[in-house]
Coordinates of N, CA and C in Angstrom, one line a residue:
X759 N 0.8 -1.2 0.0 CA 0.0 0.0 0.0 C 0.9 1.2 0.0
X760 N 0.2 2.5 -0.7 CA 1.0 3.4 -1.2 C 0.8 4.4 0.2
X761 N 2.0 4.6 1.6 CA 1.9 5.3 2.6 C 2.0 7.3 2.2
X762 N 2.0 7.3 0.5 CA 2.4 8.7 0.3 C 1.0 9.3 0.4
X763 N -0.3 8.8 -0.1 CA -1.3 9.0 -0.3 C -2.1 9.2 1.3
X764 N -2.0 8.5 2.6 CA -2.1 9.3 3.7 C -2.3 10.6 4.0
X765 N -3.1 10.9 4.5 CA -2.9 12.8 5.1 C -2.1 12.6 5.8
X766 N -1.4 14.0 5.9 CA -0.5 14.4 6.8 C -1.4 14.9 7.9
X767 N -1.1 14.7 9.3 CA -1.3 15.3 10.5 C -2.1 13.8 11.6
X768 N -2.7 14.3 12.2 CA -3.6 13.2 13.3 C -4.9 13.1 12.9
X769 N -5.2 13.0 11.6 CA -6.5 12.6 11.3 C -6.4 12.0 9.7
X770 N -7.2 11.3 9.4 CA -7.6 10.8 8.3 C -8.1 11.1 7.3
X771 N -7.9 12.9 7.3 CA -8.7 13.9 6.5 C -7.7 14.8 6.5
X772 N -7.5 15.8 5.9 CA -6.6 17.2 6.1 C -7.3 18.0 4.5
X773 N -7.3 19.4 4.4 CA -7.2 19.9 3.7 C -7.9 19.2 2.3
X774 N -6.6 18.5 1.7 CA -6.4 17.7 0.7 C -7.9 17.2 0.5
X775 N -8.2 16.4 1.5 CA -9.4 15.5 1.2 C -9.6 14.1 2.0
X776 N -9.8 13.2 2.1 CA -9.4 12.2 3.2 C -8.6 11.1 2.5
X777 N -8.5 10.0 3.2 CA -7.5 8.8 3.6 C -8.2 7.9 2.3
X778 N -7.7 7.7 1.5 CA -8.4 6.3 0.5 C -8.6 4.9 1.2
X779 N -7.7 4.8 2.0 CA -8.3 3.6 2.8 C -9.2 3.7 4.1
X780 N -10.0 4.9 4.2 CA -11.0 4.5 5.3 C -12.0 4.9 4.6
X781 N -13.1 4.1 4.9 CA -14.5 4.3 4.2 C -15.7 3.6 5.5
X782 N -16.8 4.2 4.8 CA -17.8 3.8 6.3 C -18.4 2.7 5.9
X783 N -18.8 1.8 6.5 CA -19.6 -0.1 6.0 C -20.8 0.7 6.8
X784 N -22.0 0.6 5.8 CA -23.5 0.8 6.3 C -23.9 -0.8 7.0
X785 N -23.1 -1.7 6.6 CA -24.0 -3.1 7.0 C -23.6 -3.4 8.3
X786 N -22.6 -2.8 8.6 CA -22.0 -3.3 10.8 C -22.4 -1.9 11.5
X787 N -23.6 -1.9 12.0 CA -23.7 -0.8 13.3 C -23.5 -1.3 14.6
X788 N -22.9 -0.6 15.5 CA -23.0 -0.6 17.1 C -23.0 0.4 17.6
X789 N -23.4 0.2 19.2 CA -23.5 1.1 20.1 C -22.6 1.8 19.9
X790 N -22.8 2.9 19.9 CA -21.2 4.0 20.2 C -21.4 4.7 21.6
X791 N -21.4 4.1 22.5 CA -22.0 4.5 24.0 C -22.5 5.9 24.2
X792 N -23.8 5.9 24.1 CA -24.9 6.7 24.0 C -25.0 7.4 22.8
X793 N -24.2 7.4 21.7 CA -24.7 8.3 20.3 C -25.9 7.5 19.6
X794 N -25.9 6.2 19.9 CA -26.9 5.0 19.6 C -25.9 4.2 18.1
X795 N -26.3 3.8 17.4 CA -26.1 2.8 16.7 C -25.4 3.6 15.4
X796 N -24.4 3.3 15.1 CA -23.6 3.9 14.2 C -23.3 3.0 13.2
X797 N -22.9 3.7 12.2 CA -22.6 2.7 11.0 C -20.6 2.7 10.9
X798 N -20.2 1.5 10.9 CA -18.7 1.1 11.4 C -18.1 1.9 10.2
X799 N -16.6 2.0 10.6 CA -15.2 2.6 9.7 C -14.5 1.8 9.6
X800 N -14.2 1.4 8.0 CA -12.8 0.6 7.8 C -11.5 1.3 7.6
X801 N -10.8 0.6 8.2 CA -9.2 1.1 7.8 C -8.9 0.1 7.1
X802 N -8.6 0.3 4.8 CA -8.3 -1.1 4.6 C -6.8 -0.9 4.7
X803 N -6.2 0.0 4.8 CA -4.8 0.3 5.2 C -5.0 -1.0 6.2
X804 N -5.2 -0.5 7.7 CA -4.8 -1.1 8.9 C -5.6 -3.2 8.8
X805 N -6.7 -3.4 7.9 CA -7.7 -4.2 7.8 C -8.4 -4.1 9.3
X806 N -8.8 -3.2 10.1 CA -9.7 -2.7 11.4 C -10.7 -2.4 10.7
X807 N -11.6 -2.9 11.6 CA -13.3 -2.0 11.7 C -13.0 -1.9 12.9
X808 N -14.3 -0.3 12.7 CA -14.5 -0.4 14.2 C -15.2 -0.9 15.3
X809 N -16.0 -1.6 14.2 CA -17.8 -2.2 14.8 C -16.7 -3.6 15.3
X810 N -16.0 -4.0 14.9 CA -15.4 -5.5 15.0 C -14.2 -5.4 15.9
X811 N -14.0 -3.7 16.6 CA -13.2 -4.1 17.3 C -13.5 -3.4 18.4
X812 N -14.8 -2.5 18.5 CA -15.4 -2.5 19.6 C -15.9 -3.7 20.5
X813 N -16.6 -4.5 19.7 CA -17.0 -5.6 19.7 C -16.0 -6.9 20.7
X814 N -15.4 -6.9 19.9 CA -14.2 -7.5 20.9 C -13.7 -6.8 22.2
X815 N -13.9 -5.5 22.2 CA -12.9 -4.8 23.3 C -14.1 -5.4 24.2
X816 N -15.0 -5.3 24.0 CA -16.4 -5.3 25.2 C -16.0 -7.1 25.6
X817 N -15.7 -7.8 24.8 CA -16.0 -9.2 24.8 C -14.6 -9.5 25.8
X818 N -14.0 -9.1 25.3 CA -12.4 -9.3 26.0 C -11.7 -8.5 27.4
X819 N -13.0 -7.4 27.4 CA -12.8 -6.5 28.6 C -11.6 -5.6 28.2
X820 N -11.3 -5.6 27.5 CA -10.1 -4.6 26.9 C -10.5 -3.2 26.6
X821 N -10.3 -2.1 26.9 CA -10.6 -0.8 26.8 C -9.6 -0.1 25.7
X822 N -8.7 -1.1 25.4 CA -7.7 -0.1 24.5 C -8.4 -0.3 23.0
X823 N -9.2 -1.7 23.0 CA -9.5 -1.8 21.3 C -10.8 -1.1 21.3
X824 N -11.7 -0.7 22.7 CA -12.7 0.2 22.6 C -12.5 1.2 21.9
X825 N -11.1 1.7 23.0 CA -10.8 2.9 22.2 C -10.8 3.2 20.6
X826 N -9.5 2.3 20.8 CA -9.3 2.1 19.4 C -10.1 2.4 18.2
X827 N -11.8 1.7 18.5 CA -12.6 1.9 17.5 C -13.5 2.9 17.8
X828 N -13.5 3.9 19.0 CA -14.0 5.3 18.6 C -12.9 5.9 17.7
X829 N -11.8 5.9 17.8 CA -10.8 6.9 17.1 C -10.3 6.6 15.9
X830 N -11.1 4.9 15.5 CA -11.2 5.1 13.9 C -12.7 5.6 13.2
X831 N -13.4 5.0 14.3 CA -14.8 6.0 13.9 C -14.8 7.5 13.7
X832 N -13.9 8.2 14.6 CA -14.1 10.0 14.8 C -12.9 9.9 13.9
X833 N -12.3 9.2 12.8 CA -11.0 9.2 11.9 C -9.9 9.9 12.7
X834 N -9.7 9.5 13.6 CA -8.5 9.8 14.0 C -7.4 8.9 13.9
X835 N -6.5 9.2 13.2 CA -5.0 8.2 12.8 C -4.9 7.1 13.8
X836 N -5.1 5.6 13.5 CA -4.5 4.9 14.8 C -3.2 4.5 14.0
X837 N -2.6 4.6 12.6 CA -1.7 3.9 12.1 C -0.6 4.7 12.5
X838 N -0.2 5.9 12.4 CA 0.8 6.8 12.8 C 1.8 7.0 11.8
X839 N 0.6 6.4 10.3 CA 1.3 7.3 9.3 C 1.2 8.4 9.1
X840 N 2.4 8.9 8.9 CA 2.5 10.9 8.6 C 2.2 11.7 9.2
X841 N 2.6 11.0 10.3 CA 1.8 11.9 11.7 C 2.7 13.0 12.2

């Protein structure tokens, strides 16, 4: 995968326009704790959803892959390219 095509800064958007590999899947919603049922974010860069790894953090008790998949939902960089 071509890392030049990334935005620059801490989000998956800049200026330019956004990240070619994150796109939204209408077919996986979840809770997004209290915004109600959201439609998930792929990173195909990273291969993460977020619906799939909220999902696990809750299953696993893990709070970092919760995290993880609000801050690919609100596109925020989890790869730390061109950061």
């Amino acid at each position: 995968m071509d890392e030049s095509v990334i935005p620059k800064g801490m989000y998956c958007y800049d200026d330019q326009g956004y990240c070619p590999y994150s796109r939204e899947d209408k077919r996986y919603k979840y809770d997004a704790y209290g915004y109600g049922n959201v439609s998930s974010t792929w990173c195909d860069y990273l291969k993460l959803n977020s619906a799939q790894l909220d999902f696990e953090g809750r299953y696993e008790r893990d709070g970092s892959k919760c995290w993880a998949a609000h801050l690919i939902y609100d596109l925020c960089k989890v790869c730390e390219i061109n950061k």
